[in-house]
Structures are given as structure tokens and as C-alpha cells.
Coordinates of C-alpha atoms in Angstrom, one line a residue:
X144 CA 8.2 -31.1 -39.6
X145 CA 11.9 -30.7 -38.7
X146 CA 13.4 -32.3 -35.6
X147 CA 13.9 -28.9 -34.0
X148 CA 10.3 -28.0 -34.6
X149 CA 9.1 -31.3 -33.1
X150 CA 11.4 -30.7 -30.1
X151 CA 9.9 -27.2 -29.6
X152 CA 6.4 -28.7 -29.8
X153 CA 7.2 -31.1 -27.0
X154 CA 9.3 -28.8 -24.9
X155 CA 7.5 -25.7 -23.8
X156 CA 10.2 -23.2 -23.1
X157 CA 8.2 -20.9 -20.7
X158 CA 6.9 -23.9 -18.8
X159 CA 10.4 -25.5 -18.6
X160 CA 12.0 -22.3 -17.5
X161 CA 9.4 -21.8 -14.8
X162 CA 9.8 -25.3 -13.6
X163 CA 13.6 -24.7 -13.4
X164 CA 13.1 -21.6 -11.3
X165 CA 10.6 -23.3 -9.0
X166 CA 12.9 -26.3 -8.5
X167 CA 15.8 -23.9 -7.6
X168 CA 13.4 -22.3 -5.0
X169 CA 12.8 -25.8 -3.5
X170 CA 16.5 -26.8 -3.3
X171 CA 17.6 -23.4 -1.8
X172 CA 14.6 -23.3 0.5
X173 CA 15.2 -26.8 1.8
X174 CA 18.7 -25.8 2.8
X175 CA 17.7 -22.7 4.6
X176 CA 14.8 -24.4 6.3
X177 CA 17.2 -27.0 7.8
X178 CA 20.3 -24.9 8.4
X179 CA 19.4 -21.2 7.9
X180 CA 22.3 -21.2 5.4
X181 CA 23.4 -22.4 2.0
X182 CA 25.2 -25.4 3.5
X183 CA 23.4 -28.1 1.6
X184 CA 24.2 -26.8 -1.8
X185 CA 27.3 -24.4 -1.4
X186 CA 29.5 -26.0 1.3
X187 CA 31.5 -28.1 -1.2
X188 CA 31.7 -29.1 -4.9
X189 CA 30.0 -32.3 -4.1
X190 CA 27.1 -30.5 -2.4
X191 CA 26.8 -28.2 -5.3
X192 CA 26.8 -31.1 -7.8
X193 CA 24.3 -33.1 -5.8
X194 CA 22.0 -30.1 -5.4
X195 CA 22.2 -29.5 -9.2
X196 CA 21.2 -33.1 -9.9
X197 CA 18.2 -32.8 -7.5
X198 CA 17.2 -29.5 -9.1
X199 CA 17.3 -30.9 -12.6
X200 CA 15.1 -33.9 -11.5
X201 CA 12.7 -31.6 -9.8
X202 CA 12.5 -29.3 -12.8
X203 CA 11.7 -32.3 -15.0
X204 CA 9.0 -33.4 -12.5
X205 CA 7.5 -29.9 -12.4
X206 CA 7.7 -29.2 -16.1
X207 CA 5.3 -32.0 -17.0
X208 CA 2.2 -30.6 -15.1
X209 CA 3.1 -27.1 -16.2
X210 CA 3.3 -28.1 -19.9
X211 CA 0.0 -29.9 -19.5
X212 CA -1.5 -26.9 -17.7
X213 CA -0.4 -24.4 -20.4
X214 CA -1.7 -26.5 -23.2
X215 CA -5.0 -26.9 -21.4
X216 CA -5.2 -23.1 -21.0
X217 CA -4.6 -22.7 -24.7
X218 CA -8.0 -24.1 -25.2
X219 CA -9.4 -20.9 -23.8
X220 CA -7.6 -18.8 -26.5
X221 CA -10.7 -17.7 -28.4
X222 CA -12.0 -14.3 -27.5
X223 CA -15.7 -14.5 -26.4
X224 CA -17.9 -11.6 -27.4
X225 CA -20.8 -10.3 -25.4
X226 CA -22.9 -7.2 -25.6
X227 CA -23.5 -7.2 -21.9
X228 CA -22.4 -4.1 -20.0
X229 CA -20.4 -4.3 -16.8
X230 CA -23.3 -2.8 -14.9
X231 CA -25.5 -5.7 -16.2
X232 CA -22.8 -8.2 -15.3
X233 CA -22.7 -6.8 -11.7
X234 CA -26.5 -6.9 -11.5
X235 CA -26.7 -10.5 -12.6
X236 CA -23.7 -12.1 -10.8
X237 CA -22.3 -10.0 -8.1
X238 CA -24.8 -10.6 -5.2
X239 CA -25.0 -14.4 -5.8
X240 CA -21.2 -14.7 -6.0
X241 CA -20.7 -12.7 -2.8
X242 CA -23.4 -14.8 -1.1
X243 CA -21.7 -18.0 -2.0
X244 CA -18.4 -16.8 -0.7
X245 CA -19.9 -15.7 2.6
X246 CA -21.8 -19.1 2.9
X247 CA -18.4 -20.8 2.8
X248 CA -16.6 -18.4 5.2
X249 CA -19.2 -17.7 7.9
X250 CA -19.2 -21.2 9.4
X251 CA -15.5 -20.8 10.2
X252 CA -16.1 -17.4 11.9
X253 CA -19.1 -18.7 13.9
X254 CA -17.1 -21.8 15.0
X255 CA -14.3 -19.5 16.1
X256 CA -16.6 -16.9 17.7
X257 CA -15.9 -14.1 18.4
X258 CA -13.1 -14.4 15.9
X259 CA -9.4 -14.0 16.1
X260 CA -6.9 -11.2 16.5
X261 CA -3.2 -10.7 15.6
X262 CA -0.8 -9.8 18.4
X263 CA -0.1 -6.5 16.8
X264 CA -3.9 -5.8 16.8
X265 CA -4.0 -6.1 20.6
X266 CA -1.0 -3.8 20.7
X267 CA -3.1 -1.3 18.7
X268 CA -6.0 -1.8 21.1
X269 CA -3.8 -1.0 24.1
X270 CA -2.6 2.1 22.3
X271 CA -6.3 3.0 21.7
X272 CA -7.2 2.8 25.4
X273 CA -4.0 4.5 26.5
X274 CA -2.0 1.6 28.0
X275 CA 0.7 2.0 25.4
X276 CA 2.1 5.1 23.8
X277 CA 0.1 6.1 20.7
X278 CA 2.2 5.9 17.6
X279 CA 1.7 5.3 13.9
X280 CA 4.1 2.4 13.9
X281 CA 1.1 0.2 13.4
X282 CA -1.0 2.4 11.1
X283 CA -3.2 4.7 13.2
X284 CA -5.9 4.6 10.6
X285 CA -6.3 0.9 11.3
X286 CA -6.0 1.5 15.1
X287 CA -8.8 4.1 14.8
X288 CA -11.2 1.9 12.9
X289 CA -10.5 -1.1 15.2
X290 CA -10.9 1.2 18.2
X291 CA -14.5 2.1 17.2
X292 CA -15.4 -1.6 17.4
X293 CA -13.6 -2.1 20.6
X294 CA -15.5 0.8 22.0
X295 CA -18.7 -0.9 20.8
X296 CA -17.8 -4.0 22.7
X297 CA -17.0 -1.9 25.8
X298 CA -20.4 -0.1 25.5
X299 CA -22.3 -3.4 25.6
X300 CA -20.1 -5.0 28.2
X301 CA -18.5 -7.7 26.0
X302 CA -15.3 -7.1 24.0
X303 CA -16.1 -10.1 21.9
X304 CA -19.2 -8.4 20.5
X305 CA -17.2 -5.6 19.1
X306 CA -14.7 -8.0 17.6
X307 CA -17.4 -10.2 16.0
X308 CA -19.3 -7.3 14.5
X309 CA -16.1 -6.0 13.0
X310 CA -15.2 -9.4 11.5
X311 CA -18.7 -9.8 10.1
X312 CA -18.3 -6.5 8.3
X313 CA -14.8 -7.4 7.2
X314 CA -15.9 -10.8 5.8
X315 CA -18.8 -9.1 4.0
X316 CA -16.5 -6.4 2.5
X317 CA -13.9 -9.0 1.5
X318 CA -16.5 -11.2 -0.1
X319 CA -17.8 -8.2 -2.0
X320 CA -14.3 -7.4 -3.2
X321 CA -13.6 -11.0 -4.3
X322 CA -17.1 -11.2 -6.0
X323 CA -16.2 -8.0 -7.9
X324 CA -13.0 -9.7 -9.1
X325 CA -14.9 -12.8 -10.2
X326 CA -17.7 -10.7 -11.8
X327 CA -15.2 -8.7 -13.7
X328 CA -13.4 -11.8 -15.0
X329 CA -16.7 -13.2 -16.2
X330 CA -17.4 -9.9 -18.0
X331 CA -14.0 -10.1 -19.6
X332 CA -14.9 -13.4 -21.1
X333 CA -13.9 -16.1 -18.6
X334 CA -16.1 -19.2 -19.1
X335 CA -19.0 -19.7 -16.7
X336 CA -17.7 -23.1 -15.5
X337 CA -14.3 -21.5 -14.7
X338 CA -15.9 -18.7 -12.8
X339 CA -17.9 -20.9 -10.6
X340 CA -14.9 -23.2 -10.1
X341 CA -12.9 -20.3 -8.8
X342 CA -15.8 -19.1 -6.7
X343 CA -16.1 -22.6 -5.1
X344 CA -12.3 -22.7 -4.4
X345 CA -12.3 -19.3 -2.8
X346 CA -15.4 -20.3 -0.7
X347 CA -14.1 -23.7 0.5
X348 CA -10.3 -23.6 0.7
X349 CA -9.3 -23.2 4.4
X350 CA -6.8 -20.4 3.7
X351 CA -9.7 -18.3 2.2
X352 CA -12.1 -19.2 5.0
X353 CA -9.7 -18.4 7.8
X354 CA -8.1 -15.2 6.4
X355 CA -11.0 -12.7 6.8
X356 CA -11.9 -14.0 10.3
X357 CA -8.8 -12.4 11.8
X358 CA -8.7 -8.7 12.8
X359 CA -5.4 -7.5 11.5
X360 CA -4.1 -4.5 9.5
X361 CA -3.3 -6.8 6.5
X362 CA -6.9 -8.2 6.4
X363 CA -8.3 -4.7 6.7
X364 CA -6.1 -3.4 3.9
X365 CA -7.3 -6.3 1.7
X366 CA -10.8 -4.8 1.7
X367 CA -9.5 -1.9 -0.5
X368 CA -6.9 -4.1 -2.3
X369 CA -9.4 -6.2 -4.2
X370 CA -11.4 -3.4 -5.9
X371 CA -8.1 -1.6 -6.5
X372 CA -6.9 -4.6 -8.5
X373 CA -10.1 -4.6 -10.6
X374 CA -9.8 -0.9 -11.3
X375 CA -6.1 -1.2 -12.2
X376 CA -6.7 -4.0 -14.7
X377 CA -9.5 -2.1 -16.3
X378 CA -7.4 1.1 -16.4
X379 CA -4.7 -0.9 -18.2
X380 CA -7.2 -2.5 -20.5
X381 CA -8.6 0.8 -21.5
X382 CA -5.2 2.6 -21.4
X383 CA -6.5 4.8 -18.7
X384 CA -9.7 5.9 -20.5
X385 CA -11.9 4.5 -17.8
X386 CA -10.6 7.2 -15.5
X387 CA -12.0 9.9 -17.7
X388 CA -15.3 9.2 -16.1
X389 CA -15.5 11.5 -13.0
X390 CA -17.2 8.7 -11.1
X391 CA -14.4 6.3 -11.7
X392 CA -11.8 8.8 -11.0
X393 CA -13.5 9.6 -7.7
X394 CA -13.8 5.9 -6.9
X395 CA -10.0 5.5 -7.6
X396 CA -9.2 8.2 -5.1
X397 CA -11.6 6.8 -2.5
X398 CA -9.9 3.4 -2.8
X399 CA -6.3 4.5 -3.0
X400 CA -6.3 6.8 0.1
X401 CA -7.5 4.1 2.6
X402 CA -5.4 1.5 0.8
X403 CA -2.3 3.5 1.7
X404 CA -3.4 4.6 5.1
X405 CA -4.2 1.0 6.1
X406 CA -0.8 -0.3 5.0
X407 CA 2.1 2.0 4.3
X408 CA 3.9 -0.1 1.8
X409 CA 0.9 0.3 -0.5
X410 CA 2.2 3.8 -1.3
X411 CA 5.0 2.2 -3.3
X412 CA 2.4 -0.1 -4.9
X413 CA 0.3 2.9 -6.0
X414 CA 3.3 4.8 -7.4
X415 CA 4.4 1.7 -9.4
X416 CA 0.9 1.2 -10.8
X417 CA 0.6 4.9 -11.7
X418 CA 3.9 4.7 -13.6
X419 CA 2.7 1.8 -15.6
X420 CA -0.5 3.6 -16.5
X421 CA 1.4 6.8 -17.4
X422 CA 3.5 4.8 -19.8
X423 CA 0.7 3.0 -21.6
X424 CA -2.1 5.6 -21.3
X425 CA -4.0 6.9 -24.3
X426 CA -3.7 10.5 -25.3
X427 CA -5.4 12.9 -22.9
X428 CA -5.4 10.6 -19.9
X429 CA -1.9 11.0 -18.4
X430 CA -2.6 14.4 -16.8
X431 CA -5.7 13.0 -15.0
X432 CA -3.7 10.0 -13.8
X433 CA -0.8 12.1 -12.5
X434 CA -3.1 14.6 -10.8
X435 CA -5.2 11.8 -9.1
X436 CA -2.1 10.0 -7.9
X437 CA -0.6 13.2 -6.7
X438 CA -3.7 14.1 -4.7
X439 CA -3.7 10.7 -3.0
X440 CA -0.1 11.0 -2.1
X441 CA -0.6 14.5 -0.6
X442 CA -3.4 13.2 1.6
X443 CA -1.6 10.1 2.7
X444 CA 1.9 11.4 3.0
X445 CA 1.4 15.0 4.0
X446 CA -2.0 15.8 5.4
X447 CA -2.4 12.6 7.4
X448 CA 1.0 12.2 9.0
X449 CA 2.1 15.8 9.2
X450 CA -1.1 17.6 10.1
X451 CA -3.8 15.2 11.4
X452 CA -1.8 12.7 13.4
X453 CA 0.1 15.4 15.4
X454 CA -3.3 17.1 16.1
X455 CA -4.5 13.7 17.5
X456 CA -1.4 13.4 19.7
X457 CA -0.1 10.3 17.7
X458 CA 3.7 10.0 17.3
X459 CA 5.1 9.3 13.8
X460 CA 6.1 5.8 12.7
X461 CA 9.7 4.7 13.0
X462 CA 12.2 5.0 10.1
X463 CA 13.0 1.3 10.2
X464 CA 10.0 0.0 8.3
X465 CA 11.9 -0.7 5.1
X466 CA 15.3 -1.4 6.6
X467 CA 15.1 -5.2 6.9
X468 CA 17.4 -6.0 4.0
X469 CA 20.3 -3.8 4.9
X470 CA 20.3 -4.3 8.7
X471 CA 19.9 -8.1 8.5
X472 CA 22.7 -8.2 6.0
X473 CA 24.9 -6.1 8.3
X474 CA 24.1 -8.2 11.3
X475 CA 24.9 -11.5 9.5
X476 CA 28.1 -10.0 8.1
X477 CA 29.1 -8.9 11.7
X478 CA 28.3 -12.4 13.0
X479 CA 30.3 -14.2 10.3
X480 CA 33.1 -11.8 9.6
X481 CA 33.3 -9.6 12.7
X482 CA 37.1 -10.0 13.1
X483 CA 37.7 -8.7 9.6
X484 CA 35.6 -5.5 9.9
X485 CA 37.9 -2.4 10.2
X486 CA 37.5 0.2 12.9
X487 CA 35.9 2.9 10.8
X488 CA 33.2 0.5 9.6
X489 CA 32.5 -0.6 13.1
X490 CA 32.1 3.0 14.2
X491 CA 29.6 3.8 11.3
X492 CA 27.6 0.7 12.3
X493 CA 27.7 1.6 16.0
X494 CA 26.3 5.0 15.3
X495 CA 23.0 3.5 14.1
X496 CA 22.8 -0.1 15.3
X497 CA 25.1 -0.4 18.4
X498 CA 27.9 -2.6 17.2
X499 CA 28.4 -4.4 20.5
X500 CA 25.9 -7.2 20.8
X501 CA 24.8 -6.9 17.2
X502 CA 26.0 -10.4 16.2
X503 CA 24.1 -11.9 19.2
X504 CA 21.0 -10.0 18.3
X505 CA 20.9 -11.5 14.8
X506 CA 18.0 -13.9 14.2
X507 CA 18.2 -15.4 10.7
X508 CA 14.4 -15.5 10.1
X509 CA 13.3 -12.3 11.8
X510 CA 14.7 -8.8 11.7
X511 CA 12.8 -7.3 14.6
X512 CA 15.6 -7.7 17.2
X513 CA 18.1 -6.1 14.9
X514 CA 15.8 -3.3 13.7
X515 CA 14.9 -2.6 17.3
X516 CA 18.5 -1.5 17.9
X517 CA 18.2 1.3 15.3
X518 CA 18.9 4.7 16.7
X519 CA 15.9 6.8 15.9
X520 CA 17.9 9.9 16.6
X521 CA 20.6 9.1 14.1
X522 CA 21.5 12.1 11.9
X523 CA 21.3 12.0 8.2
X524 CA 25.1 12.0 8.0
X525 CA 25.3 8.9 10.3
X526 CA 22.7 7.2 8.2
X527 CA 24.5 8.0 5.0
X528 CA 27.8 6.8 6.5
X529 CA 26.1 3.5 7.5
X530 CA 24.6 3.0 4.1
X531 CA 28.0 3.5 2.5
X532 CA 29.5 0.9 4.8
X533 CA 26.6 -1.5 4.1
X534 CA 27.2 -1.2 0.4
X535 CA 30.9 -1.7 0.7
X536 CA 30.3 -4.8 2.8
X537 CA 27.7 -6.0 0.3
X538 CA 30.4 -6.0 -2.4
X539 CA 33.0 -7.6 -0.1
X540 CA 30.8 -10.3 1.3
X541 CA 28.0 -10.8 -1.3
X542 CA 27.2 -14.5 -0.4
X543 CA 26.9 -13.6 3.3
X544 CA 24.6 -10.7 2.5
X545 CA 22.5 -12.8 0.1
X546 CA 22.2 -15.5 2.7
X547 CA 20.9 -13.0 5.2
X548 CA 18.1 -12.1 2.8
X549 CA 17.4 -15.7 1.8
X550 CA 17.2 -16.8 5.4
X551 CA 14.6 -14.1 6.1
X552 CA 12.5 -14.8 3.0
X553 CA 12.9 -18.3 1.7
X554 CA 9.4 -19.3 2.9
X555 CA 7.9 -17.0 0.3
X556 CA 9.6 -19.0 -2.5
X557 CA 10.0 -22.6 -1.2
X558 CA 6.8 -24.6 -0.2
X559 CA 8.1 -25.5 3.2
X560 CA 5.7 -23.6 5.6
X561 CA 1.9 -23.4 5.5
X562 CA -0.5 -20.5 5.4
X563 CA -1.7 -20.8 9.0
X564 CA -3.6 -17.9 10.4
X565 CA -4.6 -17.4 14.0
X566 CA -7.3 -19.9 15.0
X567 CA -7.3 -19.3 18.8
X568 CA -7.4 -16.4 21.3
X569 CA -4.2 -17.5 23.1
X570 CA -2.4 -14.2 23.7
X571 CA -0.9 -14.6 27.2
X572 CA 2.6 -15.0 25.7
X573 CA 2.7 -11.3 24.8
X574 CA 1.8 -10.0 28.3
X575 CA 5.4 -9.5 29.4
X576 CA 6.2 -7.7 26.1
X577 CA 3.3 -5.3 26.5
X578 CA 4.1 -4.7 30.2
X579 CA 7.7 -3.7 29.3
X580 CA 6.4 -1.1 26.8
X581 CA 3.4 0.2 28.7
X582 CA 3.2 3.9 29.6
X583 CA 4.0 4.8 33.3
X584 CA 1.3 3.9 35.8
X585 CA -0.1 1.1 33.7
X586 CA -0.4 -2.1 35.8
X587 CA 0.0 -5.7 34.7
X588 CA -3.6 -6.2 35.8
X589 CA -4.9 -3.7 33.3
X590 CA -3.0 -5.5 30.5
X591 CA -4.2 -8.9 31.6
X592 CA -7.8 -7.5 31.7
X593 CA -7.5 -6.6 28.0
X594 CA -6.2 -10.0 27.1
X595 CA -8.8 -11.8 29.2
X596 CA -11.6 -9.7 27.7
X597 CA -11.5 -11.9 24.6
X598 CA -12.5 -15.6 25.0
X599 CA -14.1 -18.3 22.9
X600 CA -17.2 -20.1 24.3
X601 CA -16.3 -23.4 25.9
X602 CA -19.3 -25.1 24.2
X603 CA -17.5 -24.9 20.9
X604 CA -14.1 -26.1 22.1
X605 CA -14.3 -29.7 20.9
X606 CA -15.6 -28.8 17.4
X607 CA -13.2 -25.9 17.1
X608 CA -10.2 -28.0 18.1
X609 CA -11.1 -30.8 15.7
X610 CA -11.5 -28.5 12.8
X611 CA -8.2 -26.7 13.6
X612 CA -6.3 -29.9 13.9
X613 CA -7.7 -31.2 10.6
X614 CA -7.0 -28.0 8.7
X615 CA -3.5 -27.6 10.2
X616 CA -2.7 -31.2 9.3
X617 CA -3.8 -30.7 5.7
X618 CA -1.8 -27.5 5.4
X619 CA 1.4 -29.0 6.8
X620 CA 1.3 -31.7 4.1
X621 CA -0.1 -29.8 1.2
X622 CA 2.4 -27.7 -0.9
X623 CA -0.6 -26.0 -2.4
X624 CA -1.4 -24.6 1.1
X625 CA 2.0 -23.1 1.5
X626 CA 3.0 -19.4 1.7
X627 CA 5.2 -19.9 -1.4
X628 CA 2.3 -21.2 -3.5
X629 CA 0.4 -17.9 -3.2
X630 CA 3.3 -15.5 -2.7
X631 CA 5.5 -16.5 -5.7
X632 CA 4.4 -19.7 -7.5
X633 CA 1.0 -18.5 -8.8
X634 CA 2.2 -15.0 -9.9
X635 CA 5.3 -16.5 -11.6
X636 CA 3.3 -19.3 -13.4
X637 CA 0.7 -16.7 -14.5
X638 CA 3.6 -14.4 -15.7
X639 CA 5.2 -17.3 -17.7
X640 CA 1.9 -18.1 -19.4
X641 CA 1.3 -14.5 -20.3
X642 CA 4.7 -14.2 -21.8
X643 CA 4.2 -17.5 -23.6
X644 CA 1.0 -16.1 -25.2
X645 CA 2.5 -12.7 -25.7
X646 CA -0.3 -11.0 -23.9
X647 CA 0.8 -7.5 -22.8
X648 CA -2.4 -6.8 -20.8
X649 CA -2.0 -10.0 -18.8
X650 CA 1.6 -9.2 -18.0
X651 CA 0.8 -5.7 -16.8
X652 CA -2.2 -7.0 -14.8
X653 CA 0.4 -8.9 -12.7
X654 CA 2.4 -5.8 -11.8
X655 CA 0.6 -5.3 -8.4
X656 CA 1.2 -8.9 -7.5
X657 CA 4.9 -8.8 -8.4
X658 CA 5.2 -5.5 -6.5
X659 CA 3.7 -7.2 -3.4
X660 CA 6.2 -10.1 -3.9
X661 CA 9.0 -7.6 -3.8
X662 CA 7.6 -6.0 -0.6
X663 CA 7.7 -9.5 1.0
X664 CA 11.4 -9.7 0.4
X665 CA 11.7 -6.5 2.5
X666 CA 9.4 -7.8 5.3
X667 CA 10.7 -8.4 8.8
X668 CA 9.5 -12.0 9.0
X669 CA 7.7 -14.5 6.8
X670 CA 4.2 -14.2 8.4
X671 CA 1.1 -15.7 6.6
X672 CA -0.8 -12.4 7.0
X673 CA 1.8 -10.6 4.9
X674 CA 0.9 -13.0 2.0
X675 CA -2.8 -12.2 2.3
X676 CA -2.9 -9.7 -0.7
X677 CA -1.4 -12.4 -2.9
X678 CA -3.8 -15.1 -1.6
X679 CA -6.8 -13.0 -2.7
X680 CA -5.0 -11.8 -5.9
X681 CA -4.4 -15.5 -6.8
X682 CA -8.1 -15.6 -8.0
X683 CA -7.4 -12.7 -10.4
X684 CA -4.1 -14.3 -11.6
X685 CA -5.8 -17.7 -12.2
X686 CA -8.8 -16.0 -13.9
X687 CA -6.7 -13.9 -16.2
X688 CA -5.0 -17.0 -17.5
X689 CA -8.5 -18.3 -18.5
X690 CA -9.5 -14.9 -20.0
X691 CA -8.1 -14.1 -23.5
X692 CA -9.3 -10.5 -23.5
X693 CA -6.9 -7.9 -25.0
X694 CA -6.4 -4.2 -24.3
X695 CA -7.6 -1.3 -26.4
X696 CA -5.5 0.2 -29.1
X697 CA -3.8 3.4 -28.0
X698 CA -5.8 5.3 -30.5
X699 CA -9.1 3.5 -29.9
X700 CA -12.2 5.7 -29.3
X701 CA -12.6 6.7 -25.7
X702 CA -14.4 4.2 -23.4
X703 CA -17.9 5.1 -22.3
X704 CA -18.9 5.7 -18.8
X705 CA -20.0 2.1 -18.4
X706 CA -17.2 0.4 -20.3
X707 CA -17.9 -2.2 -22.9
X708 CA -15.3 -4.9 -23.4
X709 CA -12.9 -4.4 -26.3
X710 CA -11.0 -7.1 -28.1
X711 CA -8.8 -4.9 -30.3
X712 CA -5.1 -5.2 -29.8
X713 CA -2.0 -3.4 -30.9
X714 CA 0.5 -5.7 -29.2

């Protein structure tokens, strides 16, 4: 064996490259965590050199476990064959898997009875009862579903009952979705021991236990996200043939519509996934995929917002949902280079963001205060003029613009902050905010009554506090409990391994995860609940690394109504 061959055997290029990327995330993230800027590594040649040395050391440190992990995963390279149908796999494993997940999660929910809510969820409740203006800023589809359970609580005289019943159903539905993922992975060929290990991890890790016990739009959307993931991977594996079955095509539509209505960014996810399927689809399936996707988009982007919501008296959502990147960059550039900005650029910015005070409104890690300045009545010409100025300033001050985005999103890449969901019903800090935005004639007392309607039983205070302190302490010290671990590290490690093994199916199976990571970069703030889809999808990503199944040949015979696993490949 030549020296070069021996070196390649020792040095695993995908593992080493991934380690280098992750070490860069750590170095950059540490600087932004401490200073909200690139000061630690870009303020001087010495800082750059020192940071480079640290990054190289970290890369070496991370490459060792990654190389060992990839070599261990190579042991699962043999394709397992089984005559079992997916229906039989569901019959044998689905209920037991879902039951084990629920057994792990329910104690957390019971200890935190009646459950927890996000601040936005209470905003939605106040819209539902008429204390705040009814808008689709927070998806009205979610508000409507949540409202039914708030009404149940009001009917029985206890708001907590409505919340608890909803969360019981949400936990059951989420457990069912995750059980479907695990059952599907087992059907694809993942070893039984690996499947039960993933099941135990999902049942017992605090991040999985706490996530479905919070009423939020992100947790609600995850109910549809998990089965969508399974359907997408199976559609990729069969090159779209599974959708020839009318039942599967109908199931896809039933999943996609509420997936988009529950969280608007999912419309981009669906379009991206549809494009992938159209590219790799077998002959005779593309038209069905295009028509199905088109029907879902018509329902969610035309019928619902333009016909049904106006009929219900619900105002449309704002136009700032996806503007975090440009407006944060503009605000940071104004704060850093305001004296250099010419008058015509100031005027274009002023037309949409009110130039005076924009620098003071800039908060590095949250775009809400800047987005809140956006003029909803701005004309298309004013918006176009602003975007031209934004692009010109992006070219003129690229490092400042990049810093604005890095400061807003570094927590998704560097393991510096934990996945900490709400674990108490302390909502008093939002009362002034809600009072300022209440409809006329709403009293502070009415708002306080909504907040006070939810309370945890005092009998559980000591046990709940002890558990919360313990889990928070673990999360603060454990990089594997960080936002970054789920948001970017697991997807990128899975991608590197799939590339290393040259598995096209596994690469494409990660498209929904990588799309969600891209959406996080455009999010207004690095909240744990935004990472929730990737927390659940981490089970699929890990499981696919342990599953060597390949996709069907483009000219393979059509898949039957109940698909049987194929191991043919044309990669």
C-alpha cells in the first residue's frame, strides 16, 4: 500500500471536512456570543491567527470522534432483505413504539400540569376572544384550532382543562408521527437494536419530553411534519411511484395543506421538495406530483388567505415575515456607517423603515424591533427602491451585512445556547405588550384575567422546580442539548456521511432538514421552538445513517399500493 493510500485510510476526508466546518462554527459563534461581532477573530492579524490556531485544534479534536463514528456506521453497510410489507411493519411495531414514547413524555406533562404555552399562543388566544385584532400574523389556522380547546376550558370553567386536553392530543399525535418514522426506518432495514436505541433516546431525552408539552404553532405544525418526512423519503425512494396510489396521493394532500397552514414557511419547504421529486421522478409520475402540489398551493395561498380569511373577518399577515435578513443588515449598516450613507439611500430606507431612530432600534440578536418599523403601506416602487439600496450596501459593506446575519443566527451553528422550552406559566411580563396592542375598550383587567386563568397546582411546585433546575443545568453544560446540535450539526454530519458513502437517496432525504436550516437563517430570533422540526427530524437523520437502503431504478417496475422495499440502485 502506498503512503498516500495509507494516509487516505487514516484521514477520512468527509469527517475531517465536517470537523473543520463545525470548528469554524464554534470559533465564530464564541465571538458573537461574547461581543455580538467578529471582534475575537477579525479585529487584527493577531486575532485572526489565534482564532485560526484554535479552529485547527478544535477540528483535530472533533475529527477523531467523527472518523470513529463513520467507521462504526460502515458496519451497517450490508443491505438487509425482508419480505415484510410496510403494513405488516406498522401492525407489529407502530403501537408499541408510540406507547413507549408516550410513556417517556407523559410524566413531564403531568408534572407541569396543565402544560405550558408560548407567549405568541396567548396573543392568539386574545385574538380568538376579541381582545386583540384578529390577524393572520400568527397563522389563523393554528389560532382556530387552539381556540376550540380554549372554548372547551371556558365551557367547563377551567382554562387549564382545555390546555391539558389539547396537549394530551398533541403528545399522542407527535408520538404517533415519531413512531411512524421509527417504524419506517425499521422497515427500510435499520437493525432492531438501533431502532430501540433511537426510541429510548426520543422517549427519555429532556428536549423530546418537553417539546410536545408546549402549545405553540411550531409544535402544532410538527404533528404534520413527521408523517410528511416519511412520505417524502418514500416518494424519493420509489421515484414518486408511491404517489400513483390514490390513497397515498390523497394522504399527501391531507398532510401538506395543514402543514402549510400551520406554519407559512412550510410553503417553501413543499415547493423545494416537489422540485426534487420532479427532477428524480420515474416516467408517468411527474404530472401527478405537479398537480398535487399545485392543488395544495391553491388551497393554502389562494382559497384560505383570499377567500376564507376575509369571510371570517381576519386581516392578512404582514409582509415582513421573510425580511429579517435585509432589514437587520440595513439597520446594522446604518448603525455602523450612518455618516457615510448618501441622501438618496437614506430617503429610500426612510420610505419603508423610518431612517431616524433605525440605528437605535437595532438589536443584534432579534429583528422584531426593526421589522416593526416596516411601513405596511409602502408601495411596490418604494420596496423596489429599498431593495436596490440594500443590495448596493451589501456590496459596499459585505462584512457588516454578514455580521448582522451572523449575530442573529450564530446560535443555530455554535453550541452556545441550550434547547430550553417553556417550563412554567409565568406570562406577566407580556401584559403591558398586550395592553398596548389591545382593541379599543379592552381593559387591563380583561388581559390579566386571561393570563391568570392558567396556573399550575401548588402541590407540584417543589417537584416541578427540582426537575426544571436539573434539566436546565444539564442543558446549559451539555453541547448535545444545544440548538446547534439539532439545527445544523446532525444534518451536516448526516450529509457528510451520505456523501462519503455516495448514497443519493440519503442525500435527498436530508433536503427537508437543510431547507429548514435555511429558514432558520431567515428567522427573527434564535428561539428553541423554531428548531423543533429539526429536533424531531434528527431521529430520521440518525436512522438513515444506520439504514443502507437504496432507491429504485428510474425504470424499475411501478411500486405496488403497499410498497415493498427495493434494494436496486442506479446511482
